[in-house]
PDB file of C-alpha atoms and ligand atoms in Angstrom:
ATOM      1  CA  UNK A   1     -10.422  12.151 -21.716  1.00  0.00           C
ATOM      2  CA  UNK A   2     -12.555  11.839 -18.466  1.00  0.00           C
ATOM      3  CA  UNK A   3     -13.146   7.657 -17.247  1.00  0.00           C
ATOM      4  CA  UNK A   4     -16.579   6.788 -17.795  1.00  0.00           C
ATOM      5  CA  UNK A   5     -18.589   5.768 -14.416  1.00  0.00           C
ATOM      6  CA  UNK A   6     -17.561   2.358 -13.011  1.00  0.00           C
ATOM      7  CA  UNK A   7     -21.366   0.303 -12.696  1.00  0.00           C
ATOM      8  CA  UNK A   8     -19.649  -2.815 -14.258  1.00  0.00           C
ATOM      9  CA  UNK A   9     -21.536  -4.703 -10.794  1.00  0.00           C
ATOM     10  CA  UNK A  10     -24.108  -2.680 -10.626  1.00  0.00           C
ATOM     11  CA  UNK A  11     -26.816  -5.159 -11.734  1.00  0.00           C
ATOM     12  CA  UNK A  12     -27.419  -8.910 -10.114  1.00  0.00           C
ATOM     13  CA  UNK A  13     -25.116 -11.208 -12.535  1.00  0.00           C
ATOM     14  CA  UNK A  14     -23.471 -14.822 -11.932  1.00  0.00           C
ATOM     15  CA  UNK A  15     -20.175 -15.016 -10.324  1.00  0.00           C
ATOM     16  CA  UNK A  16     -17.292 -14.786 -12.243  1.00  0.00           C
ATOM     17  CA  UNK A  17     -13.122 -13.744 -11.772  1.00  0.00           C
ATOM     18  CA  UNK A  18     -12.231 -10.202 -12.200  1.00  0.00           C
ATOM     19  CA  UNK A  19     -10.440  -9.840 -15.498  1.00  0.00           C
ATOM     20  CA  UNK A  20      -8.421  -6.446 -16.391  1.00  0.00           C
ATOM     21  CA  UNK A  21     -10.594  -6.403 -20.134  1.00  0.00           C
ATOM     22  CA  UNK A  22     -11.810  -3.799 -22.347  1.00  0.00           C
ATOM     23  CA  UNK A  23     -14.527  -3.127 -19.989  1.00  0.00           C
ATOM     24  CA  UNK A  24     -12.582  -2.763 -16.801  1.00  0.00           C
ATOM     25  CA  UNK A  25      -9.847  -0.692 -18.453  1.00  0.00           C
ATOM     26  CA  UNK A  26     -12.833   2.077 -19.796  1.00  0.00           C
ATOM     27  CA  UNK A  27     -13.903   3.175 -16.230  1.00  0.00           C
ATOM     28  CA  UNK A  28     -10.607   2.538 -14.386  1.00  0.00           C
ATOM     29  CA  UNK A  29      -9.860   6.204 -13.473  1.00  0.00           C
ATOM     30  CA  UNK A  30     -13.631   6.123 -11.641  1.00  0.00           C
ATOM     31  CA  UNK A  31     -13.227   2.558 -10.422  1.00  0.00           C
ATOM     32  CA  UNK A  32     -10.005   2.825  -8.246  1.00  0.00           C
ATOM     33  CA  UNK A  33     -10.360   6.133  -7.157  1.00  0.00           C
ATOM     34  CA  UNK A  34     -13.671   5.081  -5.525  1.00  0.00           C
ATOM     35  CA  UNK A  35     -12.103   2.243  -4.527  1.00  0.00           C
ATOM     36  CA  UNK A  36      -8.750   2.821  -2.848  1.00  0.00           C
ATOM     37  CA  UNK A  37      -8.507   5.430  -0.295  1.00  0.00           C
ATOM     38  CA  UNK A  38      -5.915   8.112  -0.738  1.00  0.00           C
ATOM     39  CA  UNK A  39      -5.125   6.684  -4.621  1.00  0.00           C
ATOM     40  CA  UNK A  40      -4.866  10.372  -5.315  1.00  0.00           C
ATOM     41  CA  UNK A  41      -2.188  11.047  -2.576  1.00  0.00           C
ATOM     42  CA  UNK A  42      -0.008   8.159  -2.986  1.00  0.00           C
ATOM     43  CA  UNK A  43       0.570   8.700  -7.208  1.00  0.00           C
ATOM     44  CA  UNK A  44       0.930  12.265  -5.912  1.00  0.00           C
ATOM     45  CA  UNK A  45       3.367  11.183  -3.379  1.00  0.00           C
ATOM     46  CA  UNK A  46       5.016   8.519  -5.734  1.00  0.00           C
ATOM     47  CA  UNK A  47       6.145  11.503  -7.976  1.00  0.00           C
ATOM     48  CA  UNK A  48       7.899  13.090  -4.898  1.00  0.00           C
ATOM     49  CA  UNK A  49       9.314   9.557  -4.001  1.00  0.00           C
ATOM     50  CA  UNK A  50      11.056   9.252  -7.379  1.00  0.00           C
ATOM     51  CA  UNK A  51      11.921  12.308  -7.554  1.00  0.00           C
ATOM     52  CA  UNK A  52      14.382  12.255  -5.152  1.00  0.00           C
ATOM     53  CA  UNK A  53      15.415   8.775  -6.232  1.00  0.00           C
ATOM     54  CA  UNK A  54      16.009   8.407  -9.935  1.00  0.00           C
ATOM     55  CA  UNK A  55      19.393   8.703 -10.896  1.00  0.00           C
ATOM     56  CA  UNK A  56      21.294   9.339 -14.253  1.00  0.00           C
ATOM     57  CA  UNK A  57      21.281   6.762 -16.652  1.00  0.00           C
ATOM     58  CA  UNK A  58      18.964   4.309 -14.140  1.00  0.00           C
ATOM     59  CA  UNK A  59      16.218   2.494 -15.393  1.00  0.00           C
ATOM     60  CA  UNK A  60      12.500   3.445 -13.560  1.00  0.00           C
ATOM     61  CA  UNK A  61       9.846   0.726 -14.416  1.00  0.00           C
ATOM     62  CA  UNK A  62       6.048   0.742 -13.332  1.00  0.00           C
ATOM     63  CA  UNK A  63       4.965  -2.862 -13.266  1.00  0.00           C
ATOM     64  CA  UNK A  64       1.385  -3.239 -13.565  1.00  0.00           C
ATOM     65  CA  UNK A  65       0.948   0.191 -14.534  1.00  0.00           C
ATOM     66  CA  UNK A  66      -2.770   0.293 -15.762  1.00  0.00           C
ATOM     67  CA  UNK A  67      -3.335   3.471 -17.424  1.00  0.00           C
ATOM     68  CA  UNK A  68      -0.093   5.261 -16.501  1.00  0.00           C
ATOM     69  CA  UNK A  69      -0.877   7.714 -13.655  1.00  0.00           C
ATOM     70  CA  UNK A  70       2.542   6.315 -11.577  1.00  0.00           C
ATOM     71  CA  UNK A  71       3.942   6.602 -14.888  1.00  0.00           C
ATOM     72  CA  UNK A  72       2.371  10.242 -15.687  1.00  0.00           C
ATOM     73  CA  UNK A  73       3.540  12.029 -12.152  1.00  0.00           C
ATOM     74  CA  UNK A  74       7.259  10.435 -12.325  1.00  0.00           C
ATOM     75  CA  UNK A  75       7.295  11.762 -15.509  1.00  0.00           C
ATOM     76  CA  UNK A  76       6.250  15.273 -14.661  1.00  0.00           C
ATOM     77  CA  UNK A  77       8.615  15.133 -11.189  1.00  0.00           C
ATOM     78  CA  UNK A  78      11.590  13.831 -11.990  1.00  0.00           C
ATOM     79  CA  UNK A  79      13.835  17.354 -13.139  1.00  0.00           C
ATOM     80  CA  UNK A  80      15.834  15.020 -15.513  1.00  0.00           C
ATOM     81  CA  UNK A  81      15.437  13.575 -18.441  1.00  0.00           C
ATOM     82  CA  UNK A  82      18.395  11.218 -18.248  1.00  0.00           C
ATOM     83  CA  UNK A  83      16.245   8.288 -17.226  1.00  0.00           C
ATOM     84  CA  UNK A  84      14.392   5.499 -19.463  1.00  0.00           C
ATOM     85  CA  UNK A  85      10.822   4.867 -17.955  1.00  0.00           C
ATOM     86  CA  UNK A  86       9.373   1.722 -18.351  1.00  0.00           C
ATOM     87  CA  UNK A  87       5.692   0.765 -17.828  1.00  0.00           C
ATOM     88  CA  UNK A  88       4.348  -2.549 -18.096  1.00  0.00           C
ATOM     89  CA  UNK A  89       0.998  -4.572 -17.919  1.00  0.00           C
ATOM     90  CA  UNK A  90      -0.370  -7.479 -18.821  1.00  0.00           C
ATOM     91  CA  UNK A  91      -3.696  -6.371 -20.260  1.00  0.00           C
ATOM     92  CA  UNK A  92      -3.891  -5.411 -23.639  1.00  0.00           C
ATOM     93  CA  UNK A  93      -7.001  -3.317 -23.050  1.00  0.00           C
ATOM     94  CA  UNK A  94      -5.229  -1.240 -20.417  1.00  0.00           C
ATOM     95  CA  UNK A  95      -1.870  -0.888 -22.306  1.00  0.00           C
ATOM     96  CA  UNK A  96      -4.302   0.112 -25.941  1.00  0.00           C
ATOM     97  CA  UNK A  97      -5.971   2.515 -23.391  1.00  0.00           C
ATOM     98  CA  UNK A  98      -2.764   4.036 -22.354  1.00  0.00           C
ATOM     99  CA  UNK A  99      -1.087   4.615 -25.737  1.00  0.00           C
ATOM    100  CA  UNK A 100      -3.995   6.536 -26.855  1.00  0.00           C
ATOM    101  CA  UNK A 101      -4.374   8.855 -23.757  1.00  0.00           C
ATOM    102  CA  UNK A 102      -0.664   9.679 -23.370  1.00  0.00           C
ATOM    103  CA  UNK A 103       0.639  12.977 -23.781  1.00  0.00           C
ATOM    104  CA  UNK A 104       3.808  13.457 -25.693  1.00  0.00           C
ATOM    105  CA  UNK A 105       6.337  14.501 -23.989  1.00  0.00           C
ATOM    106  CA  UNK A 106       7.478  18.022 -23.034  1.00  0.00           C
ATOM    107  CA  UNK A 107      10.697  19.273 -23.523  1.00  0.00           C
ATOM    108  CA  UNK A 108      13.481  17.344 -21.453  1.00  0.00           C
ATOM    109  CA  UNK A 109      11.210  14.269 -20.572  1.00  0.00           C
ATOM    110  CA  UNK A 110      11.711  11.200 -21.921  1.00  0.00           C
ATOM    111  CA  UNK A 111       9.944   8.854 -24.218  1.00  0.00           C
ATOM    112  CA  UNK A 112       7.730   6.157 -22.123  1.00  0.00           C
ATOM    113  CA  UNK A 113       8.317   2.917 -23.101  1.00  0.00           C
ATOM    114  CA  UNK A 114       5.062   0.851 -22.924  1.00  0.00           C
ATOM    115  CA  UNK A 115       4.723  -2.844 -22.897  1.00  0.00           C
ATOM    116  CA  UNK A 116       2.202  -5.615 -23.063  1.00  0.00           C
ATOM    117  CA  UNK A 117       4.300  -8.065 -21.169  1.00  0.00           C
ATOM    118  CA  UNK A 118       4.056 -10.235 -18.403  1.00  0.00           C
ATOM    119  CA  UNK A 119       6.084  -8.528 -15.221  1.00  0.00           C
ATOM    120  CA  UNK A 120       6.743 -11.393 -13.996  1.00  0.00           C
ATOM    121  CA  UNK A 121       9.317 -12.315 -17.694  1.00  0.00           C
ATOM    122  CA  UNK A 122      10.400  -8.591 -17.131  1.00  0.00           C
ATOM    123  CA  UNK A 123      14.123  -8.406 -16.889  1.00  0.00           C
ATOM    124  CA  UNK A 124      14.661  -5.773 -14.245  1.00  0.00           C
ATOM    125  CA  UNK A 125      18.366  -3.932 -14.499  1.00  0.00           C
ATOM    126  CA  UNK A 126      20.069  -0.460 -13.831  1.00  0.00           C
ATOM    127  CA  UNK A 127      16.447   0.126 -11.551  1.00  0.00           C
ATOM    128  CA  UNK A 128      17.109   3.107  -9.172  1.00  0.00           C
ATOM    129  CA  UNK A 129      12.976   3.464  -8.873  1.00  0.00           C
ATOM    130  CA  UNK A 130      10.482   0.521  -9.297  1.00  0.00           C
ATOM    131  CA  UNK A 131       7.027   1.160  -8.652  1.00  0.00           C
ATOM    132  CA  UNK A 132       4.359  -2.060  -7.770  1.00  0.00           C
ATOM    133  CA  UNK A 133       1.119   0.533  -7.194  1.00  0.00           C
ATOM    134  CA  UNK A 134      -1.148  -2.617  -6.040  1.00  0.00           C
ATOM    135  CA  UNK A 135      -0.415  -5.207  -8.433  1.00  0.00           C
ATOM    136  CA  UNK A 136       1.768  -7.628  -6.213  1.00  0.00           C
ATOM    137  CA  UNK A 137      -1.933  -8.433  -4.739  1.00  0.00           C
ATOM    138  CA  UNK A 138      -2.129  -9.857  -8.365  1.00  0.00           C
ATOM    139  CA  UNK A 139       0.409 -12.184  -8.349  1.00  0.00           C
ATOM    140  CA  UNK A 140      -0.172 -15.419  -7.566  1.00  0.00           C
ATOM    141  CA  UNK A 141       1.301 -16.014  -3.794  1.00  0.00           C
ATOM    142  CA  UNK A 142       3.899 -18.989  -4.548  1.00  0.00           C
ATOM    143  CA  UNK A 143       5.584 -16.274  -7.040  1.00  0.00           C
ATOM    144  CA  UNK A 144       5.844 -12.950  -5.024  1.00  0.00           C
ATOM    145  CA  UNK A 145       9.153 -14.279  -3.218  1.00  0.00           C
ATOM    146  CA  UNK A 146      11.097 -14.735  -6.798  1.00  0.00           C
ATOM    147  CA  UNK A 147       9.115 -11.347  -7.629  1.00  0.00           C
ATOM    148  CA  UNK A 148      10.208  -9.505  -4.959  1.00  0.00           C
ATOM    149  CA  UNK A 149      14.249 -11.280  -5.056  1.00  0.00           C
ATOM    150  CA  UNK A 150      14.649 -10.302  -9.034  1.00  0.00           C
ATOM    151  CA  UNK A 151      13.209  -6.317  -8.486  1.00  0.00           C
ATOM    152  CA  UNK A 152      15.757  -6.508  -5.868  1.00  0.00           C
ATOM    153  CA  UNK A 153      18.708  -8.118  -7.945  1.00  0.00           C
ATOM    154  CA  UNK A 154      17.846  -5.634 -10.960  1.00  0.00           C
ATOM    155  CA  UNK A 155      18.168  -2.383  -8.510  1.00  0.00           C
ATOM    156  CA  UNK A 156      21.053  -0.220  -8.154  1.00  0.00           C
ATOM    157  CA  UNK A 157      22.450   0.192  -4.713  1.00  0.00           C
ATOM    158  CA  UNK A 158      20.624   3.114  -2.523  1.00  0.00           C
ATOM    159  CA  UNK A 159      17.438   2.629  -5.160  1.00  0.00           C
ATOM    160  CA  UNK A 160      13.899   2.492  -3.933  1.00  0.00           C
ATOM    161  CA  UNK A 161      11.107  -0.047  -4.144  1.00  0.00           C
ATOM    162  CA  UNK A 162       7.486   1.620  -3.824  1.00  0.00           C
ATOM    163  CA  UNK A 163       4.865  -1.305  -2.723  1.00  0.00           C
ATOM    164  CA  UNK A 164       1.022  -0.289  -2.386  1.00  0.00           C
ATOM    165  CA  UNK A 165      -0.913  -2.954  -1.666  1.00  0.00           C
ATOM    166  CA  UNK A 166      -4.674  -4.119   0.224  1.00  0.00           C
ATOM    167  CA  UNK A 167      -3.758  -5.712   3.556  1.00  0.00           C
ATOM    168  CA  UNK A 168      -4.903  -8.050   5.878  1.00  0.00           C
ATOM    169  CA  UNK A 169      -4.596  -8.140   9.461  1.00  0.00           C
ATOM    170  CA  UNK A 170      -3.316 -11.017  12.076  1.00  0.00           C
ATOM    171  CA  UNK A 171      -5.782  -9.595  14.622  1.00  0.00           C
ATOM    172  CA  UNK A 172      -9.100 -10.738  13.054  1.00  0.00           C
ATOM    173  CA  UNK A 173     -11.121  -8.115  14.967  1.00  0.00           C
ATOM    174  CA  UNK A 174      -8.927  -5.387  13.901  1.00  0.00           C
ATOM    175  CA  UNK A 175      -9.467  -7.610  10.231  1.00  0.00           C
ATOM    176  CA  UNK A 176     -12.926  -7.418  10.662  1.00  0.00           C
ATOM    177  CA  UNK A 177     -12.465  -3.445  11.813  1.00  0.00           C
ATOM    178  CA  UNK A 178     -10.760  -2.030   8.635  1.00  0.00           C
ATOM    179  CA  UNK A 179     -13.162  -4.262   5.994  1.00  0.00           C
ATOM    180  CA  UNK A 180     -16.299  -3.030   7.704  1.00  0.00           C
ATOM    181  CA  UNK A 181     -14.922   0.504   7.537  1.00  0.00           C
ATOM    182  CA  UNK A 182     -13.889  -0.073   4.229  1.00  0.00           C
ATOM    183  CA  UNK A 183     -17.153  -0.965   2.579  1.00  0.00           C
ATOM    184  CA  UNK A 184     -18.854   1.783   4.619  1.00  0.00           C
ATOM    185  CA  UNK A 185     -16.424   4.067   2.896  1.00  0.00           C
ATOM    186  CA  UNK A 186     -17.566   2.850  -0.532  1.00  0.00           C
ATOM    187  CA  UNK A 187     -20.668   3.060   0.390  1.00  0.00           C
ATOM    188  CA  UNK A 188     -19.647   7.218   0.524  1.00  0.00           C
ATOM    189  CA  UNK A 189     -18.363   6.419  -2.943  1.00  0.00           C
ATOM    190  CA  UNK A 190     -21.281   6.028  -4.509  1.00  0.00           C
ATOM    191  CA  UNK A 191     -21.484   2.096  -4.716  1.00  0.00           C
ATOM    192  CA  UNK A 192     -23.987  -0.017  -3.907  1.00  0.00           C
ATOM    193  CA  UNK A 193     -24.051  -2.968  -1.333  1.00  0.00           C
ATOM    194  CA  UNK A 194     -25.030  -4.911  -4.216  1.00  0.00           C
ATOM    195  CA  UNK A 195     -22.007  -3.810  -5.872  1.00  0.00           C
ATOM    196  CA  UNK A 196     -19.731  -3.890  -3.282  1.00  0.00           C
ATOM    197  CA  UNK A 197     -20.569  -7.196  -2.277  1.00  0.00           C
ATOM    198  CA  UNK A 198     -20.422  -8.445  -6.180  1.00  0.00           C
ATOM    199  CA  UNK A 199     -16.841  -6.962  -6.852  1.00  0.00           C
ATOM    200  CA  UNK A 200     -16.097  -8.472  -3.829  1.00  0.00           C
ATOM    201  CA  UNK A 201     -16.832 -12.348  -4.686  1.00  0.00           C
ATOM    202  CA  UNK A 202     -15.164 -11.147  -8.067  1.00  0.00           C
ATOM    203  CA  UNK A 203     -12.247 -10.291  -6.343  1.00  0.00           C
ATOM    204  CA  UNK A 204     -11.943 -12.977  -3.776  1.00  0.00           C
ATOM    205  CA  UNK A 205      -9.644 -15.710  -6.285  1.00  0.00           C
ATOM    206  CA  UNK A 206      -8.087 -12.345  -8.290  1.00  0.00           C
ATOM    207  CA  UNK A 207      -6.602 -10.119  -5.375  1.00  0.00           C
ATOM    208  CA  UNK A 208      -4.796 -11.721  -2.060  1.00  0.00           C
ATOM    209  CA  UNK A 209      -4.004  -9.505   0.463  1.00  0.00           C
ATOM    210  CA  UNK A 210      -0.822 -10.155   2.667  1.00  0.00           C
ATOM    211  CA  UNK A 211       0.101  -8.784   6.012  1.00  0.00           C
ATOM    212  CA  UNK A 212       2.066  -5.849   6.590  1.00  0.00           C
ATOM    213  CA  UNK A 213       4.024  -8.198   8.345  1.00  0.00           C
ATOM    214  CA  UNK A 214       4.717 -10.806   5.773  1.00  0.00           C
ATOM    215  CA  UNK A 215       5.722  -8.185   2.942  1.00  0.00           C
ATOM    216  CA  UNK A 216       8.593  -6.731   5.150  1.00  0.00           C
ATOM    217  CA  UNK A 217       9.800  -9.841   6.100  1.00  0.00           C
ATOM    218  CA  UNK A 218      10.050 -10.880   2.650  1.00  0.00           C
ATOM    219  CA  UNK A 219      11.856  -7.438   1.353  1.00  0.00           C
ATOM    220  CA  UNK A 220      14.315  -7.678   4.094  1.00  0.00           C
ATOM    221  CA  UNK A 221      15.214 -11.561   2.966  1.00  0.00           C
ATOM    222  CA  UNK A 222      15.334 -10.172  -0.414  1.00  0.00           C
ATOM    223  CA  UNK A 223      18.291  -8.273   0.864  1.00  0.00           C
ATOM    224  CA  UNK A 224      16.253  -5.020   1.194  1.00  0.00           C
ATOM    225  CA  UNK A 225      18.436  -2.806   4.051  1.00  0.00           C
ATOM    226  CA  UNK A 226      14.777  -0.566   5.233  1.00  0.00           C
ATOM    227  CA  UNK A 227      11.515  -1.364   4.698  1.00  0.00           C
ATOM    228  CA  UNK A 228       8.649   0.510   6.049  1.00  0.00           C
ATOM    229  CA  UNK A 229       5.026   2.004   5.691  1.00  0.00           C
ATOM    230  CA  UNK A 230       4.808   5.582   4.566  1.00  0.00           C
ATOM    231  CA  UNK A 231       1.043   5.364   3.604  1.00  0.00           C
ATOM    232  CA  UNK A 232      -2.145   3.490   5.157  1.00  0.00           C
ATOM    233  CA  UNK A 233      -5.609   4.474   5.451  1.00  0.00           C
ATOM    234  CA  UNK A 234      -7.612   1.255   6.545  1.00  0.00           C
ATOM    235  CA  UNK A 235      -6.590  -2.015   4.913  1.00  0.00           C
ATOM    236  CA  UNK A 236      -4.601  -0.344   2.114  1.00  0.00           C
ATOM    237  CA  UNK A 237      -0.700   0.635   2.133  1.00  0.00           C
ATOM    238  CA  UNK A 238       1.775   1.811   0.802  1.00  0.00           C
ATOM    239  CA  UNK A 239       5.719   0.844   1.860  1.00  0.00           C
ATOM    240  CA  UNK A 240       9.238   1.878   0.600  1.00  0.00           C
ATOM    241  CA  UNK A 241      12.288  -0.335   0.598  1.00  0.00           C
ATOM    242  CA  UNK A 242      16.028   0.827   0.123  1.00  0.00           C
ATOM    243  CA  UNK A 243      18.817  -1.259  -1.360  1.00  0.00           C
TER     244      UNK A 243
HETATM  245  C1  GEK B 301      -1.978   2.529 -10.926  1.00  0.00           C
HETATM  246  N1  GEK B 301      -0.464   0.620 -10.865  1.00  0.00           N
HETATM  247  O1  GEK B 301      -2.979   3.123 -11.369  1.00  0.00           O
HETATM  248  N2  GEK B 301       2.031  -8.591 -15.365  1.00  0.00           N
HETATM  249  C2  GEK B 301       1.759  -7.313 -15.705  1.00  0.00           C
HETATM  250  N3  GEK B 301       0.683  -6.631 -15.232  1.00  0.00           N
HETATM  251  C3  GEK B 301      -0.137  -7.279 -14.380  1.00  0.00           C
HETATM  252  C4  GEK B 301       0.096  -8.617 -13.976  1.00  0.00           C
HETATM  253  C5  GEK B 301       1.229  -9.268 -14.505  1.00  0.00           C
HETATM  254  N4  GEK B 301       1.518 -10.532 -14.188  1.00  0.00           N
HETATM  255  N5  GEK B 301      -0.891  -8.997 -13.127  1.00  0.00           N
HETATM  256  C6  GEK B 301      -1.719  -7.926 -12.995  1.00  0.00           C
HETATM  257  N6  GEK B 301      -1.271  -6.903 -13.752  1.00  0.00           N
HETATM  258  C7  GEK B 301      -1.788   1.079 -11.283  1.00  0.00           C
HETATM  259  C8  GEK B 301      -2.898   0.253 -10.709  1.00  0.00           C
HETATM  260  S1  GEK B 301      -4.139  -2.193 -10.994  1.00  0.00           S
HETATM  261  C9  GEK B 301      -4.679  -2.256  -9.358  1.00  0.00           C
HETATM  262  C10 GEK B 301      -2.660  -1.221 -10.822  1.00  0.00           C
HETATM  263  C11 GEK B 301      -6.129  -2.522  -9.167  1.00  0.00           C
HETATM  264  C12 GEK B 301      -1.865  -5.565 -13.902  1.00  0.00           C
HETATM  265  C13 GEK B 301      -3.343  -5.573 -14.256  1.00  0.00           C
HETATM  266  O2  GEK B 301      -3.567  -5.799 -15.637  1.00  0.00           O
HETATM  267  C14 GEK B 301      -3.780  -4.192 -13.779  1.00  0.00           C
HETATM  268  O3  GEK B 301      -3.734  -3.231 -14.808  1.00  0.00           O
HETATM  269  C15 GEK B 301      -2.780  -3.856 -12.670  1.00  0.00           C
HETATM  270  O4  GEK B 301      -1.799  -4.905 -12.673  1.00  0.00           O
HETATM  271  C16 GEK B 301      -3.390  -3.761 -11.284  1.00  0.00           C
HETATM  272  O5  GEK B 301      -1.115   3.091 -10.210  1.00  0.00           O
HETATM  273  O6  GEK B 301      -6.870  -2.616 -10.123  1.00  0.00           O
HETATM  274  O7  GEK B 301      -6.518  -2.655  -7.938  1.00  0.00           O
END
């Protein structure tokens, strides 16, 4: 079924947090792919990514997996079915929402499993693929470290981390650059400065960016052998990591 039209901001309201609720999780599909550039390409490109990464027998979780599209294209790319898929989120709206949309599987795919569960009580083991399509930004900063050190403990050797995330920049003009740019392209979108400004203050407690910088530093102390950026269009990337 086609997302309904994200105009959750639309109209002047007081400020409050951005919660992932029943509301949010009805126009998601619209929302983010108005609202991160390239969304389409990196899901696309996540499919290829796995592909050539999940091995027999592994484990392949999607942590903060909103309605499943990570989920959907591994699914579809991966040419085995000897793999056991796991998506997870924290929002029950988001997790009903994905139950009722999923297709069963085709011949030789496997079963998703789907869980309500925080990621961050997730035991991750026997990972050869685990996918964090922006959610990290969601986690509150003094736990991303322990995070980022138990994905890595839970992944087999040669297995692939896949981090997309809204960054920041050390250079503030370059900062200043890339949000300016960024607004003007949701402005292309379809949204509305009072909108984008709204979603914004929304936003600000919800969603911290980090520096490119600061999230390879912290894979590579994981233990992490390569870590680098594969995707970026303005102040949004995407990076792999190798065990
Ligand atoms: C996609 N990956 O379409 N535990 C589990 N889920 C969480 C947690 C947590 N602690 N914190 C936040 N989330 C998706 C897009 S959206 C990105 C990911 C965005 C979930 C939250 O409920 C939401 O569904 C998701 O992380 C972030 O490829 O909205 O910008």
């Amino acid at each position: 079924m086609k997302s309904k039209k994200d105009s959750l901001f639309d109209t002047e309201m007081l400020p409050s947090d951005f919660v992932f609720d029943e509301k949010v999780a009805n126009v998601f599909e619209d929302m983010i792919n108005r609202s991160v550039p390239g969304y389409s390409t990196i899901i696309s490109m996540i499919g290829l990514l796995a592909r050539q990464y999940c091995t027999p027998g592994s484990n392949v979780y999607d942590l903060g997996c909103s309605l499943g599209a990570a989920t959907e294209t591994i699914r579809t790319q991966v040419p085995h079915g000897d793999y056991h898929l796991i998506a997870v989120d924290n929002s029950s709206a988001m997790v009903e929402k994905l139950k009722a949309r999923l297709a069963p599987p085709v011949e030789g795919e496997p079963e998703i499993d789907i869980r309500c569960a925080d990621l961050l009580d997730m035991n991750i083991e026997q990972a050869s693929v685990v996918v964090l399509n922006f959610t990290l930004q969601f986690i509150p900063l003094h736990k991303r470290k322990m995070l980022i050190n138990k994905i890595y403990q839970g992944m087999r050797p040669g297995g692939i981390l896949i981090l997309s995330e809204k960054i920041r920049f050390p250079d503030e003009q370059l900062d200043t650059l890339f949000v300016k740019t960024y607004h003007t392209f949701k402005e292309k979108m379809g949204y509305s400065k009072l909108e984008i400004s709204q979603k914004r203050s929304a936003l600000e407690n919800v969603l911290i960016p980090e520096s490119l910088e600061t999230h390879k530093e912290r894979a590579l102390e994981a233990g992490f052998k390569a870590i680098d950026v594969w995707f970026q269009c303005f102040n949004f990337a995407s990076l792999v990591a190798i065990k």
